[in-house]
CSV table of C-alpha atoms and ligand atoms in Angstrom, one decimal:
chain,number,residue,atom,x,y,z
X,1,MET,CA,-110.4,-29.4,75.3
X,2,PHE,CA,-108.8,-26.0,75.6
X,3,ASP,CA,-110.2,-23.4,78.0
X,4,ALA,CA,-109.2,-19.8,77.4
X,5,ASP,CA,-109.7,-19.0,81.1
X,6,LYS,CA,-107.3,-21.6,82.4
X,7,LEU,CA,-103.6,-21.7,82.7
X,8,ARG,CA,-102.2,-23.6,79.7
X,9,GLU,CA,-99.5,-26.3,79.9
X,10,GLU,CA,-97.1,-25.7,77.1
X,11,CYS,CA,-95.9,-29.1,75.9
X,12,GLY,CA,-96.0,-32.8,76.0
X,13,VAL,CA,-93.1,-35.2,75.0
X,14,PHE,CA,-93.0,-38.8,74.1
X,15,GLY,CA,-90.2,-41.2,73.0
X,16,ILE,CA,-89.7,-44.9,72.3
X,17,TYR,CA,-86.7,-47.0,71.4
X,18,GLY,CA,-86.5,-50.5,69.9
X,19,ASN,CA,-90.0,-50.9,68.4
X,20,ASP,CA,-90.5,-51.3,64.6
X,21,GLU,CA,-93.6,-49.2,64.8
X,22,ALA,CA,-92.0,-46.4,66.7
X,23,ALA,CA,-93.8,-43.7,64.8
X,24,ALA,CA,-97.3,-45.1,65.2
X,25,HIS,CA,-96.7,-45.6,69.0
X,26,THR,CA,-95.4,-42.0,69.2
X,27,VAL,CA,-98.4,-40.7,67.5
X,28,LEU,CA,-100.6,-42.6,69.9
X,29,GLY,CA,-98.6,-41.2,72.9
X,30,LEU,CA,-98.9,-37.7,71.6
X,31,HIS,CA,-102.7,-38.2,71.1
X,32,ALA,CA,-102.9,-39.0,74.8
X,33,LEU,CA,-100.9,-35.9,75.7
X,34,GLN,CA,-102.9,-33.6,73.5
X,35,HIS,CA,-104.3,-31.7,76.5
X,36,ARG,CA,-100.7,-30.5,77.1
X,37,GLY,CA,-100.5,-28.6,73.8
X,38,GLN,CA,-102.9,-28.1,70.9
X,39,GLU,CA,-101.0,-25.7,68.7
X,40,ALA,CA,-98.6,-28.0,66.9
X,41,ALA,CA,-97.2,-31.6,66.8
X,42,GLY,CA,-94.1,-33.2,65.5
X,43,VAL,CA,-92.4,-36.6,65.3
X,44,VAL,CA,-88.8,-37.6,64.3
X,45,THR,CA,-87.8,-41.2,63.7
X,46,PHE,CA,-84.5,-42.9,63.0
X,47,ASP,CA,-84.4,-46.1,60.9
X,48,GLY,CA,-80.7,-47.1,61.4
X,49,ARG,CA,-79.5,-45.0,58.5
X,50,LEU,CA,-81.6,-41.9,58.2
X,51,PHE,CA,-83.7,-39.6,60.3
X,52,HIS,CA,-87.2,-38.8,59.2
X,53,SER,CA,-89.5,-36.0,60.5
X,54,HIS,CA,-93.0,-34.6,60.1
X,55,ARG,CA,-94.1,-31.5,61.9
X,56,ALA,CA,-97.3,-29.5,61.5
X,57,LEU,CA,-99.4,-26.8,63.1
X,58,GLY,CA,-102.6,-28.2,64.5
X,59,LEU,CA,-103.8,-31.2,66.5
X,60,VAL,CA,-102.2,-34.7,66.3
X,61,GLY,CA,-105.3,-36.2,64.8
X,62,ASP,CA,-105.3,-33.5,62.1
X,63,HIS,CA,-101.9,-34.5,60.7
X,64,PHE,CA,-100.9,-37.9,61.9
X,65,SER,CA,-103.9,-40.1,61.5
X,66,ASN,CA,-103.1,-40.7,57.8
X,67,GLU,CA,-101.2,-43.9,57.0
X,68,THR,CA,-99.1,-42.2,54.4
X,69,VAL,CA,-97.6,-39.9,57.1
X,70,ILE,CA,-96.8,-42.9,59.4
X,71,ASP,CA,-95.3,-44.8,56.5
X,72,ALA,CA,-93.0,-41.9,55.8
X,73,LEU,CA,-91.7,-42.1,59.3
X,74,PRO,CA,-90.0,-45.5,59.4
X,75,GLY,CA,-87.7,-46.7,62.1
X,76,HIS,CA,-87.2,-48.4,65.5
X,77,ALA,CA,-86.8,-45.2,67.4
X,78,ALA,CA,-88.9,-42.1,67.6
X,79,ILE,CA,-89.6,-39.0,69.7
X,80,GLY,CA,-92.5,-36.7,69.5
X,81,HIS,CA,-93.8,-33.4,70.8
X,82,VAL,CA,-97.0,-31.5,71.2
X,83,ARG,CA,-96.9,-27.8,72.0
X,84,TYR,CA,-98.6,-24.6,72.7
X,85,SER,CA,-96.0,-21.8,72.6
X,86,THR,CA,-94.9,-19.5,75.4
X,87,ALA,CA,-91.3,-19.0,74.1
X,88,GLY,CA,-91.4,-18.8,70.4
X,89,ALA,CA,-94.3,-17.8,68.1
X,90,PRO,CA,-96.7,-20.3,66.5
X,91,LEU,CA,-94.7,-20.8,63.4
X,92,LEU,CA,-93.8,-24.1,61.6
X,93,ARG,CA,-90.1,-23.5,62.2
X,94,ASN,CA,-90.7,-23.5,65.9
X,95,VAL,CA,-92.5,-26.8,65.9
X,96,GLN,CA,-90.6,-29.5,67.8
X,97,PRO,CA,-88.7,-31.8,67.8
X,98,LEU,CA,-86.0,-29.6,66.3
X,99,PHE,CA,-83.3,-31.5,64.3
X,100,ALA,CA,-79.7,-30.6,63.7
X,101,ASP,CA,-76.6,-32.3,62.1
X,102,PHE,CA,-73.7,-32.2,64.5
X,103,ALA,CA,-70.1,-33.4,64.1
X,104,PHE,CA,-71.2,-36.7,65.8
X,105,GLY,CA,-74.3,-37.1,63.5
X,106,GLY,CA,-78.0,-36.1,63.7
X,107,LEU,CA,-79.8,-35.2,66.9
X,108,ALA,CA,-83.5,-34.3,67.4
X,109,LEU,CA,-84.6,-32.5,70.5
X,110,GLY,CA,-87.8,-31.4,72.1
X,111,HIS,CA,-88.7,-30.1,75.5
X,112,ASN,CA,-91.5,-29.2,77.8
X,113,GLY,CA,-90.8,-26.2,80.0
X,114,ASN,CA,-89.3,-22.8,79.7
X,115,LEU,CA,-85.6,-21.7,80.1
X,116,THR,CA,-85.4,-18.6,82.2
X,117,ASN,CA,-82.0,-17.5,80.8
X,118,ALA,CA,-82.7,-18.4,77.1
X,119,LEU,CA,-82.7,-14.8,76.0
X,120,THR,CA,-79.4,-14.1,77.7
X,121,LEU,CA,-77.8,-17.2,76.2
X,122,ARG,CA,-79.2,-16.5,72.8
X,123,ARG,CA,-77.7,-13.0,72.8
X,124,GLN,CA,-74.3,-14.5,73.8
X,125,LEU,CA,-74.5,-17.2,71.1
X,126,VAL,CA,-75.5,-14.7,68.4
X,127,GLU,CA,-72.6,-12.5,69.3
X,128,GLN,CA,-70.4,-15.5,68.9
X,129,GLY,CA,-71.7,-16.1,65.4
X,130,CYS,CA,-74.5,-18.6,65.9
X,131,LEU,CA,-77.4,-18.3,63.4
X,132,PHE,CA,-80.8,-19.1,64.8
X,133,GLN,CA,-83.6,-20.5,62.6
X,134,SER,CA,-86.4,-20.5,65.2
X,135,THR,CA,-87.5,-18.4,68.1
X,136,SER,CA,-87.8,-21.4,70.3
X,137,ASP,CA,-85.6,-21.7,73.4
X,138,THR,CA,-85.0,-25.4,72.5
X,139,GLU,CA,-82.7,-24.1,69.8
X,140,VAL,CA,-80.5,-22.5,72.4
X,141,ILE,CA,-79.7,-26.0,73.7
X,142,ILE,CA,-78.9,-27.2,70.2
X,143,HIS,CA,-76.3,-24.4,69.8
X,144,LEU,CA,-74.8,-25.2,73.2
X,145,ILE,CA,-74.5,-28.9,72.2
X,146,ALA,CA,-72.8,-27.9,69.0
X,147,ARG,CA,-70.3,-25.7,70.9
X,148,SER,CA,-69.5,-28.4,73.5
X,149,ARG,CA,-66.1,-30.1,73.2
X,150,GLN,CA,-67.2,-33.2,75.1
X,151,PRO,CA,-66.6,-36.5,73.4
X,152,THR,CA,-70.0,-38.2,73.5
X,153,VAL,CA,-73.6,-37.2,72.7
X,154,VAL,CA,-74.7,-37.5,76.3
X,155,GLU,CA,-71.8,-35.6,77.7
X,156,ARG,CA,-72.4,-32.8,75.2
X,157,LEU,CA,-76.0,-32.7,76.2
X,158,ILE,CA,-75.1,-32.5,79.9
X,159,ASP,CA,-72.5,-29.8,79.1
X,160,ALA,CA,-75.2,-27.8,77.4
X,161,LEU,CA,-77.7,-28.2,80.1
X,162,ARG,CA,-75.2,-27.0,82.8
X,163,GLU,CA,-75.6,-23.6,81.2
X,164,VAL,CA,-79.4,-23.3,81.1
X,165,GLN,CA,-81.7,-22.3,84.0
X,166,GLY,CA,-85.4,-22.9,84.4
X,167,ALA,CA,-87.7,-25.8,83.8
X,168,TYR,CA,-87.4,-28.6,81.3
X,169,ALA,CA,-88.4,-32.1,80.7
X,170,LEU,CA,-86.3,-32.8,77.6
X,171,ILE,CA,-86.3,-35.6,75.1
X,172,ALA,CA,-83.7,-36.3,72.4
X,173,LEU,CA,-83.1,-38.8,69.7
X,174,SER,CA,-79.6,-39.7,68.2
X,175,ALA,CA,-78.6,-42.6,66.0
X,176,ASP,CA,-77.8,-44.7,69.1
X,177,ALA,CA,-80.5,-43.9,71.7
X,178,ILE,CA,-83.3,-41.7,73.0
X,179,TYR,CA,-82.5,-39.5,76.0
X,180,GLY,CA,-84.7,-38.0,78.7
X,181,VAL,CA,-83.7,-35.3,81.2
X,182,ARG,CA,-85.5,-33.5,83.9
X,183,ASP,CA,-84.1,-30.2,85.2
X,184,PRO,CA,-82.4,-30.3,88.5
X,185,LEU,CA,-85.6,-29.2,90.3
X,186,GLY,CA,-87.8,-31.6,88.4
X,187,ILE,CA,-90.3,-28.8,87.7
X,188,ARG,CA,-92.0,-30.5,84.7
X,189,PRO,CA,-92.9,-34.2,84.7
X,190,LEU,CA,-91.3,-37.1,82.7
X,191,VAL,CA,-91.9,-40.8,83.2
X,192,ILE,CA,-90.3,-44.0,82.0
X,193,GLY,CA,-92.4,-46.8,80.6
X,194,GLU,CA,-91.9,-50.1,78.7
X,195,LEU,CA,-93.7,-51.9,75.9
X,196,GLU,CA,-92.6,-55.5,75.2
X,197,GLY,CA,-89.1,-54.7,76.1
X,198,ALA,CA,-88.9,-51.3,74.3
X,199,PRO,CA,-88.1,-48.5,76.7
X,200,MET,CA,-90.3,-45.4,76.5
X,201,LEU,CA,-90.4,-41.8,77.9
X,202,ALA,CA,-93.5,-39.7,78.3
X,203,SER,CA,-94.7,-36.6,80.0
X,204,GLU,CA,-97.5,-38.5,81.7
X,205,THR,CA,-98.5,-42.1,82.3
X,206,CYS,CA,-101.7,-41.7,80.3
X,207,ALA,CA,-99.5,-41.8,77.2
X,208,LEU,CA,-98.3,-45.3,78.3
X,209,ASP,CA,-101.8,-46.5,79.1
X,210,ILE,CA,-103.1,-45.7,75.6
X,211,MET,CA,-101.0,-48.6,74.1
X,212,GLY,CA,-101.0,-50.9,77.1
X,213,ALA,CA,-97.4,-50.1,78.1
X,214,GLN,CA,-96.1,-50.6,81.7
X,215,PHE,CA,-95.3,-47.6,83.9
X,216,VAL,CA,-91.7,-48.1,85.2
X,217,ARG,CA,-91.0,-45.0,87.3
X,218,ASP,CA,-90.7,-41.2,87.2
X,219,VAL,CA,-87.4,-39.8,85.8
X,220,GLU,CA,-86.0,-38.1,88.9
X,221,ALA,CA,-85.2,-34.4,89.3
X,222,GLY,CA,-81.8,-33.8,87.6
X,223,GLU,CA,-81.6,-37.3,86.2
X,224,VAL,CA,-80.5,-38.2,82.7
X,225,VAL,CA,-81.7,-41.4,81.2
X,226,ILE,CA,-80.4,-43.1,78.1
X,227,ALA,CA,-82.8,-45.6,76.5
X,228,THR,CA,-81.3,-48.2,74.1
X,229,ARG,CA,-82.1,-51.8,73.1
X,230,ASP,CA,-80.3,-52.8,76.3
X,231,GLY,CA,-82.8,-50.9,78.4
X,232,ILE,CA,-82.4,-47.7,80.5
X,233,GLU,CA,-79.1,-46.3,81.8
X,234,SER,CA,-79.3,-43.6,84.4
X,235,ILE,CA,-76.9,-40.8,85.4
X,236,ARG,CA,-77.2,-38.0,87.8
X,237,PRO,CA,-74.8,-35.3,86.6
X,238,PHE,CA,-76.5,-32.5,88.6
X,239,GLY,CA,-76.1,-34.0,92.0
X,240,THR,CA,-79.3,-34.6,94.1
X,241,PRO,CA,-81.0,-31.3,94.5
X,242,ALA,CA,-84.3,-31.0,96.3
X,243,GLN,CA,-87.2,-31.5,94.0
X,244,ARG,CA,-89.6,-28.6,93.3
X,245,PHE,CA,-92.2,-30.3,91.1
X,246,CYS,CA,-95.0,-28.1,89.7
X,247,ILE,CA,-97.9,-28.4,92.1
X,248,PHE,CA,-100.3,-27.1,89.5
X,249,GLU,CA,-99.9,-30.4,87.6
X,250,TYR,CA,-102.0,-31.9,90.4
X,251,VAL,CA,-104.5,-29.1,90.4
X,252,TYR,CA,-105.2,-28.9,86.7
X,253,PHE,CA,-102.6,-29.8,84.0
X,254,ALA,CA,-102.1,-33.5,84.3
X,255,ARG,CA,-104.9,-35.8,83.1
X,256,PRO,CA,-106.8,-37.3,86.0
X,257,ASP,CA,-106.0,-40.9,84.9
X,258,SER,CA,-102.3,-40.2,85.1
X,259,LEU,CA,-100.0,-41.1,88.0
X,260,VAL,CA,-97.7,-38.2,89.1
X,261,ASP,CA,-94.9,-39.1,91.5
X,262,GLY,CA,-96.6,-42.4,92.0
X,263,GLN,CA,-99.9,-40.8,93.0
X,264,SER,CA,-103.2,-41.0,91.1
X,265,VAL,CA,-104.0,-37.4,89.9
X,266,TYR,CA,-107.7,-38.2,90.3
X,267,GLU,CA,-107.4,-39.4,93.9
X,268,VAL,CA,-105.2,-36.3,94.8
X,269,ARG,CA,-107.9,-34.0,93.2
X,270,LYS,CA,-110.6,-35.7,95.3
X,271,GLN,CA,-108.4,-35.1,98.4
X,272,ILE,CA,-108.0,-31.5,97.4
X,273,GLY,CA,-111.8,-31.2,97.2
X,274,ALA,CA,-112.1,-32.9,100.7
X,275,GLU,CA,-109.6,-30.4,102.2
X,276,LEU,CA,-111.6,-27.6,100.6
X,277,ALA,CA,-114.8,-28.8,102.2
X,278,ARG,CA,-113.1,-29.1,105.6
X,279,GLU,CA,-111.6,-25.6,105.3
X,280,ALA,CA,-114.5,-23.7,103.7
X,281,ALA,CA,-117.9,-25.4,104.1
X,282,ALA,CA,-120.7,-23.7,102.3
X,283,PRO,CA,-124.4,-23.6,103.3
X,284,ALA,CA,-125.7,-25.5,100.3
X,285,ASP,CA,-128.1,-28.3,99.1
X,286,ILE,CA,-126.0,-29.6,96.2
X,287,VAL,CA,-122.4,-29.7,95.0
X,288,VAL,CA,-122.0,-28.9,91.3
X,289,PRO,CA,-118.6,-29.2,89.5
X,290,VAL,CA,-117.5,-26.8,86.8
X,291,PRO,CA,-116.8,-29.4,84.1
X,292,ASP,CA,-114.6,-31.0,83.3
X,293,SER,CA,-111.6,-30.1,85.3
X,294,GLY,CA,-113.6,-29.3,88.5
X,295,VAL,CA,-115.2,-32.8,88.7
X,296,PRO,CA,-112.8,-34.8,90.8
X,297,ALA,CA,-112.4,-32.0,93.4
X,298,ALA,CA,-116.2,-31.6,93.5
X,299,ILE,CA,-116.6,-35.3,94.2
X,300,GLY,CA,-114.2,-35.0,97.0
X,301,TYR,CA,-115.9,-32.0,98.4
X,302,ALA,CA,-119.4,-33.6,98.2
X,303,GLN,CA,-118.2,-36.7,100.0
X,304,ALA,CA,-116.5,-34.8,102.7
X,305,ALA,CA,-119.4,-32.4,103.2
X,306,ASN,CA,-122.0,-35.2,102.9
X,307,LEU,CA,-123.9,-33.3,100.2
X,308,PRO,CA,-125.4,-34.6,96.9
X,309,PHE,CA,-123.1,-34.3,93.9
X,310,GLU,CA,-125.1,-33.1,90.9
X,311,LEU,CA,-124.2,-32.3,87.3
X,312,GLY,CA,-125.8,-28.9,87.4
X,313,LEU,CA,-123.6,-27.7,84.5
X,314,ILE,CA,-123.3,-29.5,81.2
X,315,ARG,CA,-120.3,-29.0,78.9
X,316,ASN,CA,-120.5,-29.1,75.2
X,317,HIS,CA,-117.5,-31.2,74.1
X,318,TYR,CA,-117.8,-30.2,70.4
X,319,VAL,CA,-116.6,-26.6,70.9
X,320,GLY,CA,-113.2,-26.8,69.3
X,321,ARG,CA,-110.4,-24.6,68.0
X,322,THR,CA,-112.8,-22.2,66.2
X,323,PHE,CA,-113.1,-20.4,69.5
X,324,ILE,CA,-109.4,-20.3,70.4
X,325,GLU,CA,-109.3,-16.5,70.0
X,326,PRO,CA,-107.4,-14.1,72.2
X,327,SER,CA,-110.0,-11.3,72.3
X,328,ASP,CA,-112.1,-10.8,75.4
X,329,ARG,CA,-115.3,-10.6,73.2
X,330,ILE,CA,-114.8,-14.1,71.8
X,331,ARG,CA,-113.8,-15.5,75.2
X,332,HIS,CA,-117.1,-14.4,76.7
X,333,LEU,CA,-118.9,-15.9,73.7
X,334,GLY,CA,-116.9,-19.1,74.1
X,335,VAL,CA,-118.2,-19.5,77.7
X,336,ARG,CA,-121.8,-19.4,76.6
X,337,LEU,CA,-121.1,-21.9,73.9
X,338,LYS,CA,-119.2,-24.3,76.1
X,339,HIS,CA,-121.5,-24.6,79.2
X,340,ASN,CA,-125.2,-24.7,79.9
X,341,ALA,CA,-126.9,-24.9,83.3
X,342,ASN,CA,-129.0,-27.9,84.0
X,343,ARG,CA,-132.2,-26.2,85.2
X,344,SER,CA,-133.9,-29.4,86.5
X,345,THR,CA,-130.9,-29.9,88.9
X,346,VAL,CA,-130.2,-26.4,90.2
X,347,ALA,CA,-133.7,-24.7,90.3
X,348,GLY,CA,-134.7,-23.8,93.9
X,349,LYS,CA,-131.4,-25.1,95.3
X,350,ARG,CA,-128.5,-23.5,97.2
X,351,VAL,CA,-125.6,-24.5,95.0
X,352,VAL,CA,-121.9,-24.8,95.8
X,353,LEU,CA,-119.9,-24.6,92.6
X,354,VAL,CA,-116.5,-26.2,92.7
X,355,ASP,CA,-113.8,-25.3,90.2
X,356,ASP,CA,-110.1,-26.2,90.1
X,357,SER,CA,-108.8,-22.6,89.8
X,358,ILE,CA,-109.7,-19.1,88.8
X,359,VAL,CA,-107.5,-17.3,86.4
X,360,ARG,CA,-109.1,-14.2,84.8
X,361,GLY,CA,-112.5,-15.0,86.3
X,362,THR,CA,-114.4,-14.5,83.0
X,363,THR,CA,-115.6,-18.1,82.9
X,364,SER,CA,-116.6,-18.1,86.5
X,365,THR,CA,-118.7,-14.9,86.0
X,366,LYS,CA,-120.6,-16.3,83.1
X,367,ILE,CA,-121.2,-19.7,84.8
X,368,VAL,CA,-122.5,-18.2,88.0
X,369,ALA,CA,-124.9,-16.0,86.1
X,370,MET,CA,-126.1,-19.1,84.2
X,371,VAL,CA,-126.7,-21.1,87.4
X,372,ARG,CA,-128.6,-18.1,88.9
X,373,ASN,CA,-130.7,-17.7,85.7
X,374,ALA,CA,-131.5,-21.4,85.9
X,375,GLY,CA,-133.2,-20.8,89.3
X,376,ALA,CA,-130.5,-21.4,92.0
X,377,THR,CA,-131.5,-19.6,95.2
X,378,GLU,CA,-127.8,-19.1,96.3
X,379,VAL,CA,-124.5,-19.7,94.5
X,380,HIS,CA,-121.3,-20.3,96.6
X,381,MET,CA,-118.0,-20.7,94.8
X,382,ARG,CA,-115.3,-23.0,96.2
X,383,VAL,CA,-112.0,-23.1,94.4
X,384,ALA,CA,-109.8,-26.1,94.7
X,385,SER,CA,-106.5,-24.2,94.8
X,386,PRO,CA,-105.1,-21.0,96.3
X,387,PRO,CA,-105.6,-17.7,94.5
X,388,THR,CA,-103.5,-17.6,91.3
X,389,MET,CA,-101.6,-14.3,91.8
X,390,HIS,CA,-98.3,-14.6,89.9
X,391,SER,CA,-97.1,-15.5,86.4
X,392,CYS,CA,-95.4,-18.8,85.7
X,393,PHE,CA,-92.0,-18.7,84.0
X,394,TYR,CA,-91.6,-22.4,83.8
X,395,GLY,CA,-93.5,-23.4,80.7
X,396,VAL,CA,-97.1,-22.5,81.5
X,397,ASP,CA,-98.9,-19.8,79.6
X,398,THR,CA,-100.1,-17.4,82.3
X,399,PRO,CA,-101.9,-14.1,81.5
X,400,GLU,CA,-99.9,-11.0,82.5
X,401,ARG,CA,-100.3,-10.4,86.2
X,402,ALA,CA,-102.7,-7.5,85.7
X,403,GLN,CA,-105.2,-9.9,84.1
X,404,LEU,CA,-105.1,-12.4,87.0
X,405,LEU,CA,-108.3,-11.8,89.0
X,406,ALA,CA,-106.7,-12.6,92.4
X,407,ALA,CA,-103.7,-10.3,91.7
X,408,ARG,CA,-105.7,-7.2,91.7
X,409,ASN,CA,-108.7,-7.9,93.9
X,410,ASP,CA,-109.3,-9.1,97.5
X,411,LEU,CA,-111.7,-11.9,98.3
X,412,GLU,CA,-114.7,-9.6,98.8
X,413,ALA,CA,-114.1,-7.8,95.5
X,414,MET,CA,-113.6,-11.1,93.6
X,415,ALA,CA,-116.9,-12.5,95.0
X,416,ARG,CA,-118.7,-9.3,93.9
X,417,ILE,CA,-117.2,-9.5,90.4
X,418,ILE,CA,-118.0,-13.2,89.9
X,419,GLY,CA,-121.4,-12.6,91.4
X,420,VAL,CA,-121.5,-15.2,94.1
X,421,ASP,CA,-123.0,-15.2,97.6
X,422,SER,CA,-119.6,-16.4,99.0
X,423,LEU,CA,-116.2,-17.3,97.6
X,424,GLU,CA,-113.4,-19.3,99.2
X,425,PHE,CA,-110.1,-20.7,98.0
X,426,LEU,CA,-108.2,-23.7,99.3
X,427,SER,CA,-105.2,-22.5,101.4
X,428,LEU,CA,-101.7,-23.3,100.3
X,429,ASP,CA,-101.2,-25.5,103.4
X,430,GLY,CA,-104.5,-27.3,102.5
X,431,LEU,CA,-103.1,-28.0,99.0
X,432,TYR,CA,-99.9,-29.4,100.5
X,433,ARG,CA,-101.9,-31.6,102.8
X,434,ALA,CA,-103.9,-32.9,99.9
X,435,VAL,CA,-100.9,-33.8,97.7
X,436,GLY,CA,-99.2,-35.4,100.7
X,437,GLY,CA,-96.2,-33.1,100.4
X,438,ARG,CA,-94.2,-31.4,103.1
X,439,ARG,CA,-95.8,-28.4,104.6
X,440,ARG,CA,-94.7,-25.0,103.2
X,441,ASP,CA,-92.9,-24.1,106.4
X,442,ALA,CA,-90.6,-27.1,106.0
X,443,VAL,CA,-87.0,-26.2,105.3
X,444,GLN,CA,-87.2,-27.5,101.7
X,445,PRO,CA,-90.6,-27.3,100.1
X,446,GLN,CA,-91.2,-30.2,97.8
X,447,TYR,CA,-93.1,-28.3,95.1
X,448,CYS,CA,-93.0,-25.2,93.0
X,449,ASP,CA,-96.0,-23.1,94.1
X,450,ALA,CA,-94.8,-19.8,92.7
X,451,CYS,CA,-98.0,-18.9,90.8
X,452,PHE,CA,-99.7,-18.9,94.3
X,453,SER,CA,-96.9,-17.7,96.5
X,454,GLY,CA,-94.5,-15.7,94.3
X,455,ASP,CA,-91.7,-17.9,95.7
X,456,TYR,CA,-89.8,-18.8,92.4
X,457,PRO,CA,-87.5,-21.7,92.9
X,458,THR,CA,-84.9,-20.7,90.3
X,459,VAL,CA,-82.9,-17.6,89.4
X,460,LEU,CA,-84.9,-15.8,86.7
X,461,GLU,CA,-82.1,-14.3,84.8
X,462,ASP,CA,-84.1,-12.9,81.9
X,463,PHE,CA,-86.8,-11.6,84.2
X,464,GLY,CA,-84.7,-9.6,86.6
X,465,LEU,CA,-82.6,-11.5,89.1
X,466,GLY,CA,-84.0,-11.3,92.6
X,467,GLY,CA,-86.8,-9.0,91.7
X,468,SER,CA,-90.2,-9.0,93.3
X,469,ALA,CA,-93.0,-11.0,91.6
X,470,ASP,CA,-94.4,-7.6,90.5
X,471,GLN,CA,-91.2,-6.6,88.8
X,472,LEU,CA,-90.9,-10.1,87.3
X,473,SER,CA,-94.3,-10.0,85.8
X,474,LEU,CA,-93.7,-6.5,84.4
X,475,MET,CA,-90.5,-7.7,82.8
X,476,PHE,CA,-92.3,-10.8,81.5
X,477,GLU,CA,-94.9,-8.6,79.8
X,478,ASP,CA,-92.1,-6.6,78.1
X,479,ARG,CA,-90.7,-9.7,76.4
A,1,SF4,FE1,-96.4,-24.8,88.2
A,1,SF4,FE2,-97.2,-22.5,89.1
A,1,SF4,FE3,-94.7,-23.3,89.5
A,1,SF4,FE4,-95.6,-22.6,87.0
A,1,SF4,S1,-95.4,-21.2,88.8
A,1,SF4,S2,-94.3,-24.4,87.5
A,1,SF4,S3,-97.7,-23.4,87.1
A,1,SF4,S4,-96.6,-24.2,90.3
């Protein structure tokens, strides 16, 4: 469940074509993708004659577990979306998929990611007379499609996408097909699956597993896929640019049971933990994960360090949305409600705590105090990613730079704030080794690592072209 002291993935998308229970499957897929967005959910179906839609603020289970809702979404084709907003306020009119009637017929559209020139395009479109109904940057794509003079739906979609910059894994539904597109750098994930001959698209493979569907392959960077009853057609209108997939998907966002780029996220996280143990061994008796997201890295760390892995922190899984509050006061309260130290495990021990990342540091501070209060003699923190120092502009909710612990403190100061005997982060090279990617000094890096390095892989038109990460973050705050 949601953690206020983690970066937040913004959206998950799902689609299926050629299954008479398309809506029910889409709801199941969205349920599996709930970790990618807990603020709102939506489904649009097409029954051969009409489009049907249901969109709501809240969790998938809050609004789509009712048979009446599923019955009101008939059709053989459906797309769905879960979201947490970065671009666009949490209003019902911003909930995706968005739907519009075009000259060619209806089209529903949803995307995961963030367009870095959406504000610029929006201003231009408004000056040209376009009326926007939402504040979501997905609507920019809808207006660009409407303006296109291309003859087919897919050509109009491609025409529109040629004008946008940034990160998107996009999914669309017309009367004839569902469409999936990844931006030319493939920053956000999208996979192809199949269920009894029906092609499917999803943000992660866990959305296929939930209904026993087969994983076919990842949609490639810059690829457009068109799914119909005849299967999947693929086109590559944006050439074959070098991929810059979000490396944070491996660190935290993706579910550990998903495959990303053909690799098990769980196994990669264990590798990350093993690299961390090799780079930054701690003098400890036991390895304790910060649950849940630190568990695979802690297992890898413990195995590589040949230390016992112990559940020295227990997480309460019943802390829900009541505590999703932006104020620092509630955040601190939320930490105490969420975790408890397991005294029988940590008392009298030198503990190495393993977490996947540190964002503000508020959770880490409370957890370290808890472990000390439970009798640990030493607490060493090892973080299974490099320091998070920069904001993300590609569809991940990052606090403004001033709130990122690593952006304003050196290692020693961070250790003092968190209250640990020692603190170490995985190096960027170590992270690349663990994910099996090219080293960062290679000519073309294979991943986006901008929140660690400040090396943004696209022009950030709305955030000051070519500016330093500092300037970019300031401009981001001003939005
Ligand atoms: Fe992922 Fe970080 Fe790049 Fe954002 S900046 S896409 S979180 S690696």
